[in-house]
Coordinates of N, CA, C and O in Angstrom, one line a residue:
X541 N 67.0 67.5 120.1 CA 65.5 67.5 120.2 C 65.0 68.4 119.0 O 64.1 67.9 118.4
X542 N 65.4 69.4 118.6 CA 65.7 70.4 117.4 C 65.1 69.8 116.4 O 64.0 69.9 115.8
X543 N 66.5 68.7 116.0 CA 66.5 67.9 114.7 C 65.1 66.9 114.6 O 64.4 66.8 113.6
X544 N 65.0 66.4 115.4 CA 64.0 65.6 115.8 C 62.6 66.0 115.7 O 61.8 65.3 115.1
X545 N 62.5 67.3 116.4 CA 61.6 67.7 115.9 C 61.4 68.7 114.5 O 60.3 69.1 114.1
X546 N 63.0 68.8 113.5 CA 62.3 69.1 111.9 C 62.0 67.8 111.4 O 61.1 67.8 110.5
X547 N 62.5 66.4 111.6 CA 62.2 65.3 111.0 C 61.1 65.3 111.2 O 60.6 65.7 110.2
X548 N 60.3 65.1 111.9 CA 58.6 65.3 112.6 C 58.1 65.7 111.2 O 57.8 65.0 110.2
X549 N 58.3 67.4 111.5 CA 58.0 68.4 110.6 C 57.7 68.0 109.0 O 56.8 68.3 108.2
X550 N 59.1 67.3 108.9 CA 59.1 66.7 107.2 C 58.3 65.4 107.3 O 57.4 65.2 106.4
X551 N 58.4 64.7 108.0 CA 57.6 63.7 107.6 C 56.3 63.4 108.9 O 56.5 62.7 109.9
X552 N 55.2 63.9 108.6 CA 54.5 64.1 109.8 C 53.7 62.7 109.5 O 52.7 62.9 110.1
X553 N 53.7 61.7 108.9 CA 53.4 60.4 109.3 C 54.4 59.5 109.4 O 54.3 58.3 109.1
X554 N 55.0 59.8 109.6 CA 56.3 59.3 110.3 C 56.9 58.0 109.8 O 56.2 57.2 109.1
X555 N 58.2 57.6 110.2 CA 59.2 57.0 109.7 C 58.8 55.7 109.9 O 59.3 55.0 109.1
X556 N 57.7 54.8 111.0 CA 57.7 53.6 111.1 C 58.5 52.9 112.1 O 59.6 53.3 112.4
X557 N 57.8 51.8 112.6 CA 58.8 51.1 113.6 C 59.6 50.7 113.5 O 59.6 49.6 113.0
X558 N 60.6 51.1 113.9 CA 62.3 50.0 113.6 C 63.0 50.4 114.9 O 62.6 51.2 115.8
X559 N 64.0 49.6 114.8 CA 65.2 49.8 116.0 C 66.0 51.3 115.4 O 66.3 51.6 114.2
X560 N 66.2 52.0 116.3 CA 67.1 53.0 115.9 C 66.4 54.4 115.4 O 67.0 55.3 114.8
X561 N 64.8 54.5 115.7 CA 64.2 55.4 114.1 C 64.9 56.5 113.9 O 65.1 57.1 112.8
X562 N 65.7 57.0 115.3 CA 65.9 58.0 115.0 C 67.2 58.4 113.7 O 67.2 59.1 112.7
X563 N 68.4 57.4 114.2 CA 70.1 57.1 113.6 C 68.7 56.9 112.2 O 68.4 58.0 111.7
X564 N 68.1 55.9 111.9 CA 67.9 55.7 110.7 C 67.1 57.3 110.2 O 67.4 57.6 109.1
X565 N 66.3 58.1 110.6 CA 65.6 58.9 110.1 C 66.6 60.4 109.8 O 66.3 61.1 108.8
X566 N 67.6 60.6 110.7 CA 68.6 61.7 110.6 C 69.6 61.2 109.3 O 70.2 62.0 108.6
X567 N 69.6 59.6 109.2 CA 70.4 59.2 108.3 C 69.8 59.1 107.0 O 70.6 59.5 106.1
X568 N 68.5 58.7 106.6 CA 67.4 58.8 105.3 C 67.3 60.4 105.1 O 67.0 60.8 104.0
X569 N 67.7 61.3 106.0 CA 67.3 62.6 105.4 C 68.8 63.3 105.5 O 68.8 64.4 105.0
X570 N 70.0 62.8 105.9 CA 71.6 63.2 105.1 C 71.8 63.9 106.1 O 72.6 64.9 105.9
X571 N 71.2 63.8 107.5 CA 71.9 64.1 108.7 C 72.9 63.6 109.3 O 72.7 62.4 109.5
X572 N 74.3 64.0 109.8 CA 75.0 63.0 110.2 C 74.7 62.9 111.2 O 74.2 63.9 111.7
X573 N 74.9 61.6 111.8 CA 74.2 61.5 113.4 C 75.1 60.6 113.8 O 75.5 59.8 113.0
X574 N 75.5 60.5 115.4 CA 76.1 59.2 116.1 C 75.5 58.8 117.1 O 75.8 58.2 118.1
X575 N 74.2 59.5 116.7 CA 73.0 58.7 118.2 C 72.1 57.8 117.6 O 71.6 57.8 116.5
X576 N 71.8 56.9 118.7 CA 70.9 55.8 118.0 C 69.2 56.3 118.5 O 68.2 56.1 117.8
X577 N 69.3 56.9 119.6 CA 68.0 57.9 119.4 C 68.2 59.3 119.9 O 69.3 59.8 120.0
X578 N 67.1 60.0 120.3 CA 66.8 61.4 121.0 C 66.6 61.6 121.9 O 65.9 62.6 122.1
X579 N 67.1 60.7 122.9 CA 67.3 61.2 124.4 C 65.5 61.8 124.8 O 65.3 62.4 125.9
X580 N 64.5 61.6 123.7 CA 63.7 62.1 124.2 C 62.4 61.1 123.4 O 62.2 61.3 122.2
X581 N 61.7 59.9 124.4 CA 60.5 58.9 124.2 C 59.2 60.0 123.3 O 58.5 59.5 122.4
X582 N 59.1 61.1 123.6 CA 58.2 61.7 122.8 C 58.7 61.7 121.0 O 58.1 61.4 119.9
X583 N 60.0 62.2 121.2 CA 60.4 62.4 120.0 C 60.7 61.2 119.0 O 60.4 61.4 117.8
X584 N 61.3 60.0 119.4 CA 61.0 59.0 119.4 C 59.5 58.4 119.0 O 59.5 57.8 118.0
X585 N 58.9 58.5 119.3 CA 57.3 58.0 119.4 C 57.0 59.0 118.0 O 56.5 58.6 117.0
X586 N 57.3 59.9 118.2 CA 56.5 61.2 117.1 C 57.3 60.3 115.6 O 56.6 60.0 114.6
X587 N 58.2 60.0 115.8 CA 59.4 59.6 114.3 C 58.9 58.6 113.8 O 58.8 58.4 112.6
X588 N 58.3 57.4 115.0 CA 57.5 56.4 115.0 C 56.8 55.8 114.5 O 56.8 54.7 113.9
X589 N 55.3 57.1 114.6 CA 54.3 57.1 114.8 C 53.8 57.8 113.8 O 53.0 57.5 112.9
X590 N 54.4 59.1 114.1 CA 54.1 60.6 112.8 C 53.1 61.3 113.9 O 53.0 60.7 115.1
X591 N 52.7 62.0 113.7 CA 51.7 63.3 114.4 C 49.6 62.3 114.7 O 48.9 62.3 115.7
X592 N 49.5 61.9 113.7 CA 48.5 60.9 114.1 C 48.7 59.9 114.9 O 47.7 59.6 115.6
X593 N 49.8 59.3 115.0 CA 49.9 58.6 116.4 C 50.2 59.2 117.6 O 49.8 58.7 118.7
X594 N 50.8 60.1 117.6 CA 50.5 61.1 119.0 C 49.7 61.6 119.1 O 49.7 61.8 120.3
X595 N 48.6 62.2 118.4 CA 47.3 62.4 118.9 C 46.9 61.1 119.3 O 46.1 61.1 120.2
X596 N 47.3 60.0 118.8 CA 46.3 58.9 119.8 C 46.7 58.5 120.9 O 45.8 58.1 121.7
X597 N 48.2 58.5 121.3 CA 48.1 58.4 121.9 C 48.1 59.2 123.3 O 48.2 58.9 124.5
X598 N 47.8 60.6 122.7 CA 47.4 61.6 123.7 C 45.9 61.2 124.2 O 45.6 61.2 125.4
X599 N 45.1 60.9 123.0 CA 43.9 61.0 123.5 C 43.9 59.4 124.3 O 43.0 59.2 125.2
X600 N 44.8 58.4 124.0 CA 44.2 57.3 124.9 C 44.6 57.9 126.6 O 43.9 57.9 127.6
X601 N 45.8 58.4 126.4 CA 46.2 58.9 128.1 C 44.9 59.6 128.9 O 44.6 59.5 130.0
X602 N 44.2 60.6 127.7 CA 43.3 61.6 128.1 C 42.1 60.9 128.7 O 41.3 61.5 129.4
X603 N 42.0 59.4 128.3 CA 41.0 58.7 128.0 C 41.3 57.9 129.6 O 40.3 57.5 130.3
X604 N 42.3 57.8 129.9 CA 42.6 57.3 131.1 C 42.8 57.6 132.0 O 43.2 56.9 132.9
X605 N 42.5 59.0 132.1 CA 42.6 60.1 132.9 C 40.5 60.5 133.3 O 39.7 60.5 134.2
X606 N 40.6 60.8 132.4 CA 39.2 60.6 132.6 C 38.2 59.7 133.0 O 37.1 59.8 133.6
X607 N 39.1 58.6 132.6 CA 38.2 57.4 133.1 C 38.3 57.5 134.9 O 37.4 57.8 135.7
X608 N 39.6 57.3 135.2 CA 39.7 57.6 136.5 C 39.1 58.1 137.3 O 38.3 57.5 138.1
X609 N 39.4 60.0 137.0 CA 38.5 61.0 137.3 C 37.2 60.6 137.8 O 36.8 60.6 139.0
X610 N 36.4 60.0 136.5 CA 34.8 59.5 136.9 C 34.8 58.9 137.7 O 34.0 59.3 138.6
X611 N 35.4 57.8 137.9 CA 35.5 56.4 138.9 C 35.2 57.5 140.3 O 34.2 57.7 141.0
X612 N 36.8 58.2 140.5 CA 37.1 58.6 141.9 C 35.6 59.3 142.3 O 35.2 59.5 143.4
X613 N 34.9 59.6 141.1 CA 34.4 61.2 141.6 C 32.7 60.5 142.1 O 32.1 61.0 143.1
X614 N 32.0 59.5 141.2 CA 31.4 59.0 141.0 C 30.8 57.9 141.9 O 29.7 57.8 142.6
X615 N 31.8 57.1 141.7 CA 31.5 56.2 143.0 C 31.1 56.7 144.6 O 30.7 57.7 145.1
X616 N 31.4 55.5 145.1 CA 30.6 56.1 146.7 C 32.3 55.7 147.3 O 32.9 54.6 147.2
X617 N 32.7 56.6 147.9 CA 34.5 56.9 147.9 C 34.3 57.0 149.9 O 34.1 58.0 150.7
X618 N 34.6 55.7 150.2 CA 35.0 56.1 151.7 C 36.4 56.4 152.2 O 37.5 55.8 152.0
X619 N 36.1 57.5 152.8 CA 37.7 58.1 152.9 C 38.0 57.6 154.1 O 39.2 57.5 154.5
X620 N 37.1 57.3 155.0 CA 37.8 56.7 156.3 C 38.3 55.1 156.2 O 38.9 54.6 157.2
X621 N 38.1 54.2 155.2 CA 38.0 53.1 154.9 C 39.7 53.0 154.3 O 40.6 52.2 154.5
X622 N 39.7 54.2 153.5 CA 40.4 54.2 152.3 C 42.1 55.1 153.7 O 43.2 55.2 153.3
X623 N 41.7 55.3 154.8 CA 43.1 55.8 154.9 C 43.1 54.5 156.2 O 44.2 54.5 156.7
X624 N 42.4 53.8 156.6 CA 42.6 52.7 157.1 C 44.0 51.7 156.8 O 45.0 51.2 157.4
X625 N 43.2 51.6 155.0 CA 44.7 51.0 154.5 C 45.7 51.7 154.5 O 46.8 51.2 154.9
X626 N 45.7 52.6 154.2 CA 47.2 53.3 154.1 C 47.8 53.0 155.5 O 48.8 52.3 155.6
X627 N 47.3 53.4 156.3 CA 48.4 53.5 158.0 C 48.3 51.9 158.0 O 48.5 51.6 159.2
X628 N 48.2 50.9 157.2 CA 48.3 49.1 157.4 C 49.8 49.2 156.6 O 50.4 48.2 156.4

């Protein structure tokens, strides 16, 4: 995760989509490596994407969170309706 995250570091718009980004990004910067990724989808995505794509796609999650949020809060929310289904 370490390495993963100085490749980040060095290249914060990141490496691009490919199979492998990681094996290929530890390997473009004279790391030896015998993994084909980093055990970790963030780190992965960051190598990907670079730092501008994880802000987006933080903010789409945030965006999806929020949306919800409103929905639940907003709407007209029957709770005796809504635990009906559940015990079905």
């Amino acid at each position: 995760i370490h390495s993963g995250l100085d490749m980040i570091a060095s290249h914060p718009l990141g490496f691009g989509f490919m199979r492998e980004v990681f094996a290929q990004a530890a390997t473009s910067m004279g790391i030896k490596n015998n993994l084909g990724h980093a055990h970790s989808g963030f780190i992965d995505l960051g190598l990907a994407l670079g730092i501008p794509g994880i802000v987006l796609w933080l903010l789409f999650c945030a965006s999806l969170f929020v949306t919800g949020y409103r929905r639940f809060r907003y709407q007209h929310f029957d709770l005796v309706r809504y635990r009906q289904l559940i015990r079905c």
